[in-house]
């Protein structure tokens, strides 16, 4: 009845079934989570991600309805489709969570992030940085003789692209807000 | 009606309004105002525990045996941290309890005050929901909400942290009847299209099996009744997890026994070989599935569960039905009857013939002994001598727990309290007290191992003080039996730290607590000793000296599929293979 040969290695001795972890391809999903605005809710949501080993690529949170006590948490996460489904189910069942929307699957959405770039330099590098900022429609919000701060709003990919270009031109610091997102249409 | 009162008085009033009869607790500086209010009233009984972990397990035992919400009250800091194991246990097993903790005054929070701990921070991952109440005006609604959350949807533990100044402050009290409807209202009715699909599958399946779990018990006695009706009317075999024992009676004609790592051969092979698996309030725990990729390879899987996150978490399910087990089973029965009560009679008859063949293996067989008490024999005798009595069983965690699940029969739900998900050694003694407090006239037995039992043995003081005549049936093998078994089978017989050295004399220990001690080591004396235990009017510590090296079979070594189960006869060959590693 039983095949009694045990393979060498730690896994056959483990108390757990150690599964092949990545059988499917990971996808990036943007989730909008509408929560009760009360103390500890953000910690509970983040705790779910750390406790169950899910990824957070970006997270933004702010109150969006003062009278209704609602906050909106926008989370960009990565995982196989099964993991994404599980994240959505785990979020939905939390007591202070009112609604969860997977903006990546629920149709087209607008995703925007704000970033501030501090670039220091002189001469040609400084001129080139300013020219690139203009091409990306970034605004200059602070300027000294040796530095600029550019402000840009756009998709995370656009911000990544500008960061890549500015890095050799004296990019000193980068601050990003994380993604805010809404589904398109009424 | 609103009345002005202190926060502490509100706590007691809210508990009364929620129908609470008993609170398990331990006082301390940060909850003294609440204890003052408890002193000044007689409606709510307070059971003084000996350690806060005991309070939580007692509340769990109370909740599981009654279907009501259990309540515990502990102080700040160490009181709260001692509650963490119990909270996690209740979360894993979906047990509804409300835990109230004291906290340092609001103006001291964050200053590392005496007995201060970040209780809501520490307990956030081990509660379904928790709250720190900083304003006594919000206390009543928070307490009422806590009871609603604990018992609604998939039940679970909730915690309310109440700073001492909030307990002193005056505010208006609001009763539960004046509460706004809570937004937390998990769906209880299943989707009728999905239910119809389920009935269609059930009508044609050749090798169907019901795989039921703790969700049936949590759904209430009505759910167990509906399950029995459906199982008996269809003739479909049924197995259950550790958590679900008693939902379908052990004497029922379709009963296969428990499944899983130490489940019965026929139950596990039925799971492996079925063509339709209907999971009812069960969550595909790793102790159930064995190797996931070989789990029941040829079946269509249906899952009825109130928690959407239980679906597709471990095992891909073909048809989920999200809803309360009782509501869904009611609709399944309705639809099935309306469609003419069809089943695949021939298929199911062949399926039963196959299952009856598997039963012939007699997987629970063990080598009997005339000189040593075999643990299985002890449980068989306990079963025979207590059958038909108004009996509740709790357990600790380990071999004895699995043997109890294998050898004791449960005819009704809420009669079996065991730490399933978390596997908390030290659960059974306090849980048995909680059960006994709820059912003063019943026979409450904690089937224990000596190592687990020692973890919370201080609670014998509680049993004595509150006249809870709990019977502690300790299968004493002077070993950490399950650890020893794994070391024997999987770690080259290197018995690292798995024996119980310097054990107390349990009879003298019983005398020290003022209760009765019984020691038995001869199989010939066992029946009389068990009868003496049952008949004694008071708590008993029964030291049953059993075979020291008995292994618990069947066993699915972890990482193996159901059809590679070990029976006792296979053990030597298995060890020979494992020893090579």
XYZ file of C-alpha atoms in Angstrom:
767
model
C 0.000 0.000 0.000
C 2.526 2.606 1.048
C 5.645 3.586 -0.780
C 7.902 3.840 2.183
C 10.984 5.464 0.752
C 11.577 8.859 2.267
C 13.600 11.325 0.264
C 16.685 12.902 1.697
C 16.492 16.510 2.756
C 14.765 18.553 5.376
C 11.404 18.852 3.694
C 10.374 15.264 4.240
C 10.957 15.816 7.927
C 9.073 19.042 8.110
C 5.829 19.309 10.006
C 4.449 21.194 7.016
C 3.821 20.441 3.429
C 6.409 22.497 1.624
C 4.858 23.372 -1.710
C 6.512 24.567 -4.872
C 6.049 28.253 -4.323
C 5.904 29.713 -7.827
C 3.962 27.681 -10.279
C 2.216 30.703 -11.776
C 3.395 34.110 -12.885
C 3.102 37.047 -10.524
C 0.964 40.002 -11.534
C 0.753 43.539 -10.181
C -2.683 44.605 -8.937
C -3.974 47.891 -7.554
C -6.529 47.481 -4.776
C -8.760 50.214 -3.378
C -9.837 49.371 0.162
C -12.562 51.476 1.760
C -12.277 51.264 5.533
C -13.840 52.649 8.687
C -11.692 55.591 9.753
C -10.814 54.425 13.252
C -7.534 53.941 15.101
C -5.653 50.774 14.280
C -7.372 49.963 10.997
C -4.319 50.722 8.864
C -2.179 48.618 11.206
C -4.677 45.766 10.857
C -4.547 45.932 7.051
C -0.752 46.134 6.958
C -0.523 43.380 9.564
C -2.526 41.134 7.248
C 0.045 41.665 4.492
C 3.080 41.073 6.707
C 1.468 38.254 8.692
C 0.495 36.266 5.619
C 3.569 37.097 3.583
C 1.941 39.240 0.888
C 3.800 42.016 -0.924
C 3.172 45.738 -0.706
C 4.756 47.715 -3.567
C 3.017 50.946 -2.697
C 0.480 52.122 -0.170
C -1.399 55.375 0.285
C -4.062 56.196 2.817
C -6.167 59.213 3.716
C -9.609 60.032 4.961
C -11.953 60.584 2.030
C -15.305 61.048 3.781
C -15.153 62.915 7.071
C -18.841 62.655 8.007
C -19.067 59.005 7.002
C -15.749 58.151 8.752
C -14.324 56.504 5.658
C -10.703 56.250 4.589
C -9.401 54.955 1.301
C -6.327 52.752 1.240
C -4.764 52.212 -2.174
C -2.425 49.231 -2.257
C -0.285 48.087 -5.163
C 0.564 44.444 -4.584
C 2.098 41.555 -6.484
C 1.203 37.892 -6.543
C -0.067 34.970 -8.549
C -3.768 35.207 -9.451
C -4.581 32.791 -6.604
C -2.694 34.952 -4.113
C -4.392 38.122 -5.373
C -7.809 36.458 -4.928
C -6.814 35.394 -1.430
C -5.647 38.927 -0.550
C -8.977 40.323 -1.708
C -10.916 37.716 0.301
C -8.786 38.290 3.399
C -9.294 42.056 3.153
C -13.033 41.782 2.490
C -13.720 39.752 5.606
C -12.038 42.216 7.968
C -14.535 43.821 10.299
C -13.620 47.496 9.614
C -13.387 47.016 5.823
C -16.428 48.251 3.888
C -15.400 47.399 0.337
C -12.468 46.125 -1.695
C -12.038 46.925 -5.388
C -9.409 45.318 -7.571
C -8.923 48.212 -9.997
C -6.709 46.075 -12.216
C -9.499 43.661 -13.081
C -12.597 45.818 -12.645
C -11.992 47.710 -15.889
C -9.875 50.682 -16.905
C -8.608 52.926 -14.160
C -6.534 56.059 -13.702
C -3.436 55.658 -11.557
C -1.393 58.616 -10.467
C 1.526 59.211 -8.166
C 3.229 62.410 -7.128
C 7.019 62.564 -6.832
C 9.581 65.173 -5.810
C 13.099 64.965 -7.274
C 16.033 66.878 -5.839
C 18.765 67.247 -8.460
C 22.050 68.996 -7.673
C 24.568 70.025 -10.269
C 26.158 72.766 -12.326
C 26.806 73.467 -15.958
C 25.586 71.131 -18.672
C 24.176 68.555 -16.266
C 21.979 71.227 -14.695
C 20.683 72.372 -18.064
C 20.074 68.817 -19.196
C 18.119 68.051 -16.001
C 15.916 71.091 -16.563
C 15.347 70.103 -20.192
C 14.338 66.543 -19.225
C 11.995 67.894 -16.566
C 10.296 70.017 -19.181
C 9.901 67.037 -21.520
C 8.233 65.123 -18.646
C 6.114 68.175 -17.764
C 7.611 68.341 -14.293
C 7.338 71.647 -12.400
C 10.217 73.354 -10.707
C 9.078 73.963 -7.128
C 12.410 74.960 -5.586
C 15.542 76.278 -7.096
C 19.013 77.336 -5.912
C 22.111 78.054 -7.961
C 23.166 74.445 -7.466
C 19.911 72.512 -7.253
C 16.340 72.042 -8.365
C 13.363 70.296 -6.883
C 11.024 69.000 -9.584
C 7.461 68.009 -8.923
C 5.840 65.471 -11.210
C 2.505 63.702 -11.237
C 2.037 60.641 -13.371
C 1.947 56.908 -13.531
C 4.550 55.041 -11.498
C 6.210 54.012 -14.762
C 6.641 57.624 -15.843
C 8.199 58.496 -12.492
C 10.515 55.487 -12.750
C 11.561 56.651 -16.207
C 12.375 60.186 -15.090
C 14.278 58.873 -12.083
C 16.400 56.709 -14.385
C 17.232 59.724 -16.551
C 17.982 62.084 -13.671
C 20.183 59.655 -11.746
C 23.376 60.371 -13.767
C 22.561 64.096 -13.719
C 22.874 64.480 -9.953
C 19.676 63.051 -8.461
C 20.146 63.472 -4.704
C 16.780 62.557 -3.219
C 13.468 61.185 -4.395
C 10.174 61.279 -2.493
C 7.098 59.474 -3.834
C 3.565 59.453 -2.468
C 2.543 56.019 -3.693
C -0.304 55.408 -6.070
C -3.766 56.960 -5.877
C -6.218 55.348 -8.256
C -9.832 55.550 -9.416
C -11.781 53.488 -11.908
C -12.669 55.318 -15.127
C -16.209 56.326 -16.054
C -19.231 57.155 -13.897
C -33.321 54.357 27.963
C -30.174 56.283 28.773
C -28.657 56.647 32.186
C -25.511 58.323 33.401
C -23.007 56.009 35.057
C -19.276 55.298 35.326
C -17.456 53.353 32.633
C -16.943 50.479 35.057
C -20.666 50.277 35.778
C -21.348 50.422 32.042
C -19.170 47.382 31.512
C -21.197 45.336 33.970
C -24.503 46.737 32.676
C -23.554 45.996 29.050
C -22.560 42.431 29.955
C -25.920 41.943 31.670
C -27.741 43.387 28.675
C -25.870 40.942 26.459
C -27.145 38.065 28.572
C -23.789 37.197 30.112
C -24.101 34.865 33.093
C -20.479 34.214 33.934
C -17.142 35.967 33.530
C -13.782 34.210 33.869
C -11.171 36.593 35.142
C -8.349 37.781 37.319
C -8.186 41.219 38.943
C -5.328 43.697 38.881
C -4.644 47.400 39.268
C -6.015 48.517 35.920
C -9.373 46.736 36.258
C -10.150 47.447 39.908
C -13.091 49.791 39.154
C -14.755 47.000 37.145
C -14.101 44.494 39.936
C -15.704 46.969 42.319
C -18.858 46.905 40.217
C -18.760 43.110 40.054
C -18.608 43.078 43.855
C -21.731 45.258 44.047
C -24.022 42.981 42.034
C -25.208 39.385 41.960
C -26.418 38.789 38.390
C -23.088 37.960 36.817
C -21.002 35.231 38.359
C -17.251 35.713 38.397
C -14.937 32.707 38.257
C -11.511 33.537 39.627
C -8.863 31.726 37.614
C -5.251 31.067 38.590
C -3.617 32.346 35.380
C -5.091 34.524 32.626
C -4.474 31.880 29.954
C -6.808 29.669 31.969
C -9.500 32.371 31.859
C -9.460 32.473 28.060
C -9.563 28.681 27.687
C -12.407 28.504 30.194
C -14.322 31.106 28.210
C -13.618 29.004 25.101
C -14.860 25.821 26.791
C -17.956 27.682 27.950
C -18.580 29.052 24.439
C -18.002 25.777 22.609
C -20.225 23.740 24.883
C -23.112 26.254 24.922
C -22.930 28.046 21.575
C -22.946 31.344 23.506
C -20.233 33.998 23.657
C -17.659 33.376 26.408
C -16.350 36.346 28.415
C -13.024 36.925 30.168
C -11.785 39.898 32.163
C -8.092 40.501 32.861
C -5.842 43.338 33.855
C -3.366 45.357 31.803
C 0.208 44.406 30.898
C 0.938 40.833 31.992
C -2.772 40.080 32.318
C -3.241 40.922 28.672
C -0.068 39.239 27.416
C -1.005 36.046 29.271
C -4.260 36.073 27.311
C -2.504 35.994 23.937
C -2.233 32.191 23.593
C -5.917 31.775 24.365
C -6.888 34.505 21.907
C -4.837 32.884 19.148
C -6.376 29.521 19.991
C -9.884 30.991 19.709
C -9.010 32.728 16.436
C -7.717 29.525 14.854
C -10.754 27.512 15.965
C -13.307 30.322 15.352
C -14.590 30.466 18.930
C -16.671 33.500 19.931
C -15.234 35.155 23.029
C -15.112 38.717 24.316
C -12.031 39.616 26.342
C -11.950 42.785 28.414
C -8.545 44.102 29.447
C -7.695 46.948 31.766
C -5.214 49.546 30.585
C -3.217 52.309 32.270
C -5.052 55.664 32.288
C -5.212 57.428 28.895
C -2.804 60.163 30.000
C -0.184 57.522 30.850
C -0.440 55.546 27.605
C 2.911 55.603 25.845
C 4.965 56.439 28.933
C 5.979 52.860 29.775
C 3.754 53.019 32.835
C 3.589 50.250 35.415
C 1.889 47.191 33.866
C 1.496 49.027 30.588
C 1.605 47.047 27.347
C 0.422 47.915 23.852
C -2.446 45.478 24.222
C -4.335 46.336 21.036
C -1.022 46.242 19.145
C -0.027 42.877 20.600
C -3.443 41.305 20.131
C -4.294 42.731 16.694
C -3.114 39.651 14.782
C -4.788 37.259 17.216
C -8.242 38.834 17.408
C -11.015 39.103 14.876
C -11.254 42.748 15.972
C -10.058 44.790 18.924
C -10.632 48.272 20.281
C -8.951 50.690 22.670
C -11.736 52.794 24.175
C -10.479 56.254 25.140
C -13.853 57.844 25.893
C -16.405 56.321 28.234
C -19.218 57.684 26.048
C -18.121 55.178 23.386
C -17.855 52.250 25.787
C -21.427 50.881 25.563
C -21.585 50.803 21.765
C -18.111 49.249 21.619
C -19.094 46.444 23.986
C -22.374 45.735 22.173
C -20.535 45.834 18.856
C -17.908 43.439 20.234
C -20.557 40.818 21.001
C -22.067 41.264 17.543
C -18.690 40.837 15.836
C -17.678 37.856 18.003
C -20.799 35.859 17.161
C -21.525 37.004 13.572
C -20.110 35.494 10.396
C -17.156 33.270 11.130
C -17.040 33.631 14.922
C -13.877 34.634 16.715
C -12.269 36.372 19.662
C -12.537 40.133 20.143
C -10.834 42.302 22.734
C -11.711 45.631 24.344
C -8.916 47.530 26.087
C -10.291 49.930 28.710
C -7.998 52.507 30.365
C -8.557 52.994 34.073
C -9.672 56.639 33.805
C -12.319 55.592 31.271
C -13.615 53.143 33.884
C -13.982 55.998 36.386
C -15.470 58.600 34.024
C -19.216 59.218 33.870
C -21.184 59.088 30.620
C -24.580 58.121 29.255
C -25.211 54.397 28.976
C -26.951 53.079 25.865
C -28.544 49.654 25.766
C -28.142 47.243 22.850
C -31.717 47.918 21.675
C -30.729 51.493 20.811
C -27.693 50.549 18.741
C -27.516 51.538 15.079
C -27.475 48.506 12.785
C -23.867 47.421 12.401
C -22.297 47.547 8.932
C -20.631 44.206 9.666
C -23.284 41.782 8.411
C -21.674 38.779 6.702
C -23.845 37.073 4.183
C -25.615 33.986 5.542
C -27.780 32.884 2.599
C -25.991 30.965 -0.130
C -26.353 31.775 -3.813
C -29.293 29.711 -5.045
C -27.747 29.030 -8.470
C -24.641 27.626 -6.826
C -26.794 25.540 -4.502
C -28.709 24.157 -7.494
C -25.400 23.291 -9.188
C -24.359 21.499 -5.993
C -27.597 19.491 -5.976
C -27.102 18.544 -9.631
C -23.626 17.210 -8.829
C -24.927 15.365 -5.783
C -27.621 13.668 -7.888
C -25.195 12.093 -10.327
C -22.010 11.544 -8.308
C -20.828 7.937 -8.159
C -18.406 8.306 -5.289
C -19.479 11.335 -3.246
C -18.276 12.139 0.258
C -19.191 14.789 2.822
C -16.160 16.342 4.480
C -17.457 18.366 7.422
C -15.762 20.572 9.985
C -16.098 22.948 12.909
C -18.221 25.314 10.821
C -21.162 22.949 11.243
C -20.823 23.102 15.034
C -20.417 26.892 14.968
C -23.499 27.287 12.830
C -25.620 25.873 15.664
C -27.565 22.760 16.542
C -29.965 23.319 13.643
C -27.102 22.944 11.162
C -26.149 19.552 12.627
C -29.773 18.473 12.363
C -29.955 19.487 8.694
C -26.657 17.762 7.967
C -27.963 14.529 9.500
C -31.125 14.754 7.447
C -29.210 15.305 4.201
C -26.635 12.599 4.868
C -29.187 10.008 5.914
C -31.581 10.788 3.082
C -28.871 10.577 0.405
C -26.867 7.705 1.900
C -23.640 9.550 1.111
C -20.684 8.667 3.363
C -19.494 11.364 5.743
C -16.207 12.081 7.451
C -15.281 14.970 9.689
C -12.295 16.936 10.854
C -11.181 16.948 14.476
C -13.173 20.147 14.945
C -16.424 18.808 13.543
C -16.880 15.637 15.603
C -20.434 15.237 16.865
C -22.163 17.157 14.075
C -23.044 13.759 12.589
C -23.457 11.010 15.205
C -20.694 8.433 15.543
C -23.398 5.755 15.598
C -24.882 7.024 12.309
C -24.897 4.538 9.441
C -22.968 6.777 7.042
C -20.195 7.676 9.482
C -16.628 6.962 8.354
C -14.847 8.398 11.378
C -12.395 11.269 11.504
C -10.092 12.009 8.574
C -6.647 13.581 8.398
C -3.142 12.884 9.642
C -4.416 10.436 12.289
C -7.758 9.853 10.672
C -9.273 6.524 9.783
C -8.042 4.541 6.796
C -11.494 4.356 5.199
C -12.111 8.081 5.723
C -8.839 9.124 4.124
C -9.146 6.701 1.221
C -12.702 7.881 0.628
C -11.349 11.429 0.421
C -8.622 10.299 -1.958
C -10.879 8.255 -4.195
C -14.092 10.265 -4.290
C -15.464 11.904 -7.433
C -17.418 14.563 -5.528
C -16.215 16.142 -2.308
C -18.654 18.357 -0.430
C -16.750 20.357 2.173
C -19.098 21.759 4.800
C -17.620 24.299 7.219
C -14.138 22.852 6.800
C -11.036 24.692 5.643
C -8.587 22.135 4.141
C -6.058 22.424 6.968
C -2.625 20.918 6.260
C -3.389 18.180 8.832
C -6.300 17.226 6.586
C -4.858 17.490 3.105
C -1.449 15.890 3.391
C 0.523 16.638 0.219
C -1.534 19.286 -1.512
C -0.769 18.384 -5.090
C -1.915 14.796 -4.588
C -4.963 15.682 -2.509
C -8.070 13.906 -3.789
C -6.848 14.053 -7.387
C -10.003 12.987 -9.236
C -12.777 14.812 -7.462
C -14.942 17.823 -8.105
C -14.786 19.924 -4.981
C -17.650 21.915 -3.526
C -17.122 24.067 -0.433
C -19.816 25.543 1.796
C -18.260 28.178 4.057
C -19.227 31.498 5.570
C -15.706 32.866 5.108
C -14.784 33.616 1.465
C -11.091 33.531 2.379
C -11.413 29.820 3.232
C -12.099 29.148 -0.437
C -9.097 28.443 -2.676
C -6.681 29.204 0.158
C -5.052 25.785 0.076
C -7.056 23.650 -2.325
C -8.618 24.785 -5.589
C -12.401 24.468 -5.216
C -14.664 24.008 -8.231
C -17.845 25.343 -6.686
C -17.823 27.598 -3.629
C -21.073 28.344 -1.814
C -20.552 31.304 0.497
C -22.990 31.366 3.383
C -23.855 30.021 6.796
C -23.789 26.223 6.842
C -27.258 25.978 8.383
C -28.874 28.309 5.840
C -27.130 26.664 2.897
C -27.934 23.091 3.984
C -31.554 24.072 4.430
C -31.663 25.326 0.839
C -29.754 22.298 -0.454
C -32.345 20.023 1.140
C -35.216 22.090 -0.261
C -33.838 22.076 -3.792
C -32.883 18.405 -3.634
C -36.360 17.420 -2.448
C -38.081 19.664 -5.003
C -36.059 18.010 -7.788
C -37.270 14.591 -6.737
C -34.711 13.347 -4.164
C -32.440 11.814 -6.788
C -29.113 10.120 -6.111
C -26.947 7.759 -8.126
C -28.095 4.678 -6.183
C -25.990 2.118 -8.037
C -22.893 4.249 -7.927
C -23.234 4.914 -4.221
C -23.887 1.220 -3.496
C -20.656 0.287 -5.302
C -18.880 3.088 -3.441
C -20.066 1.714 -0.093
C -18.917 -1.774 -1.091
C -15.461 -0.323 -1.705
C -15.514 1.593 1.574
C -16.641 -1.485 3.509
C -13.692 -3.297 2.000
C -11.364 -0.615 3.340
C -13.015 -0.885 6.744
C -11.918 -4.528 6.934
C -8.322 -3.334 7.382
C -9.401 -2.396 10.923
C -7.022 0.530 11.003
C -7.383 1.246 14.728
C -6.206 -2.225 15.695
C -3.478 -2.308 18.324
C -1.644 -5.013 20.183
C -3.567 -5.665 23.398
C -1.778 -6.323 26.656
C -2.774 -8.119 29.844
C -0.143 -6.418 31.946
C 0.113 -2.861 30.664
C -2.705 -0.433 30.046
C -2.691 0.479 26.382
C -3.850 4.073 25.921
C -6.328 2.931 23.274
C -7.716 0.387 25.722
C -8.075 3.037 28.418
C -10.144 5.162 26.038
C -12.224 2.197 24.900
C -13.083 1.480 28.524
C -13.775 5.143 29.228
C -16.093 5.181 26.218
C -17.874 1.983 27.265
C -18.351 3.120 30.866
C -19.584 6.644 30.064
C -21.626 5.976 26.936
C -25.096 7.413 27.079
C -24.249 9.710 29.976
C -24.636 13.482 29.776
C -20.959 13.679 28.852
C -18.601 16.404 27.643
C -15.009 15.725 26.631
C -12.115 18.159 26.466
C -8.543 17.258 25.588
C -5.041 18.549 25.750
C -2.819 18.204 22.670
C -0.874 15.202 21.465
C -1.283 11.447 21.065
C -4.031 11.217 23.689
C -5.986 13.848 21.742
C -5.850 11.802 18.543
C -6.711 8.570 20.362
C -9.645 10.307 22.023
C -10.864 11.462 18.606
C -10.488 7.918 17.271
C -11.914 5.916 20.161
C -14.587 8.123 21.717
C -17.911 8.460 19.924
C -19.770 11.741 19.804
C -23.491 11.648 19.212
C -24.175 15.382 19.453
C -22.484 18.681 18.645
C -20.899 20.876 21.366
C -19.785 17.795 23.319
C -16.146 17.786 22.183
C -13.768 20.629 22.986
C -10.220 20.357 21.688
C -7.564 22.776 20.485
C -7.535 22.017 16.787
C -5.873 24.796 14.816
C -3.337 26.098 17.299
C -2.695 22.809 19.098
C -2.387 24.420 22.523
C -1.007 22.138 25.198
C -2.632 23.216 28.459
C -6.011 23.844 26.848
C -7.981 20.922 28.211
C -7.973 21.454 31.979
C -9.204 25.056 31.936
C -11.575 24.292 29.047
C -13.104 21.454 31.090
C -13.754 23.890 33.929
C -15.451 26.321 31.539
C -17.646 23.492 30.266
C -18.498 22.350 33.786
C -19.431 25.883 34.879
C -21.889 25.973 31.962
C -23.207 22.454 32.658
C -22.949 21.891 36.428
C -24.744 18.520 36.384
C -22.900 16.981 33.425
C -19.969 14.596 33.441
C -17.004 16.602 32.131
C -13.815 14.682 31.378
C -10.514 16.119 30.238
C -8.605 13.420 28.374
C -5.026 14.539 28.936
C -1.406 13.640 28.613
C 0.729 14.275 31.664
C 2.960 16.792 29.889
C 0.132 18.944 28.513
C -1.766 18.737 31.754
C 1.121 20.185 33.771
C 1.070 23.311 31.606
C -2.038 24.703 33.300
C -2.408 22.478 36.352
C -2.753 25.508 38.628
C -6.383 25.671 37.472
C -7.202 22.701 39.724
C -7.454 25.423 42.371
C -10.204 27.052 40.317
C -12.007 23.724 39.932
C -11.916 23.246 43.707
C -12.986 26.780 44.589
C -15.949 26.781 42.207
C -16.946 23.174 42.849
C -16.450 22.145 39.244
C -16.246 18.328 39.515
C -14.085 17.936 36.410
C -12.427 14.576 35.828
C -8.813 14.784 34.692
C -8.165 11.526 32.890
C -4.408 11.621 32.377
C -2.893 9.024 30.049
C 0.530 9.108 31.637
C 3.294 7.668 29.468
C 6.012 9.799 31.071
C 6.797 11.031 27.587
C 5.875 13.848 25.250
C 4.214 11.093 23.308
C 3.658 12.712 19.931
C 7.110 14.284 19.898
C 8.554 10.901 20.833
C 6.569 9.238 18.029
C 7.893 11.687 15.415
C 11.425 11.245 16.730
C 11.057 7.484 16.489
C 9.632 7.512 12.988
C 11.289 10.536 11.421
C 14.363 11.502 13.414
C 16.314 8.275 13.705
C 15.029 7.409 17.193
C 16.942 10.268 18.749
C 14.667 11.120 21.665
C 15.732 14.677 22.234
C 14.071 16.178 25.338
C 10.864 14.191 24.906
C 10.519 12.480 28.245
C 8.834 13.790 31.382
C 11.432 13.754 34.114
C 10.619 14.519 37.768
C 6.880 14.130 37.404
C 4.828 14.875 40.501
C 2.995 12.120 42.309
C -0.438 12.911 40.868
C -2.332 11.314 43.745
C -0.490 13.425 46.281
C -0.943 16.428 44.023
C -4.686 15.803 44.066
C -4.606 15.608 47.843
C -2.645 18.848 47.985
C -5.401 20.557 45.971
C -8.010 18.912 48.208
C -9.521 16.751 45.501
C -9.395 13.047 44.764
C -6.444 11.263 43.209
C -6.662 7.844 41.573
C -3.736 5.892 40.194
C -4.131 2.884 37.958
C -1.510 0.823 36.184
C -3.113 -2.606 35.807
C -5.663 -3.247 33.036
C -7.599 -5.466 35.449
C -8.230 -2.557 37.813
C -9.088 -0.038 35.134
C -12.877 -0.424 34.989
C -13.295 -0.078 38.727
C -10.971 2.901 38.801
C -12.869 4.657 36.007
C -16.173 3.992 37.770
C -14.703 5.376 40.989
C -13.703 8.527 39.072
C -17.155 8.968 37.552
C -18.966 8.406 40.820
C -16.835 10.726 42.917
C -18.647 13.962 43.660
C -15.847 16.428 42.989
C -12.767 16.983 40.863
C -10.576 13.938 40.237
C -7.035 13.626 38.983
C -6.781 10.171 37.431
C -3.205 9.067 36.846
C -3.538 6.308 34.276
C -0.100 4.799 33.738
C -0.061 3.574 30.166
C 2.327 1.914 27.761
C 5.236 4.331 27.289
C 6.124 3.685 23.648
C 2.792 3.302 21.949
C 2.449 5.053 18.603
C -0.689 6.590 17.228
C -1.847 5.068 13.938
C -2.992 5.428 11.243
C -0.607 8.234 10.407
C -0.062 10.177 7.225
C 3.542 11.335 7.479
C 3.411 15.030 6.597
C 4.114 15.757 2.994
C 2.515 12.436 2.006
C -0.829 12.024 0.292
C -3.821 10.230 1.811
C -3.166 6.951 0.061
C 0.276 6.642 1.648
C -1.037 6.300 5.157
C 0.940 4.254 7.680
C -0.776 1.567 9.707
C 0.827 0.102 12.811
C 2.034 -2.880 10.783
C 3.896 -0.574 8.382
C 5.795 1.282 11.053
C 8.887 -0.924 11.204
C 9.362 -0.852 7.444
C 8.850 2.895 7.437
C 11.439 3.393 10.156
C 13.944 1.316 8.228
C 13.480 3.681 5.296
C 13.576 6.812 7.399
C 16.674 5.750 9.300
C 18.686 5.997 6.098
C 18.163 9.742 6.014
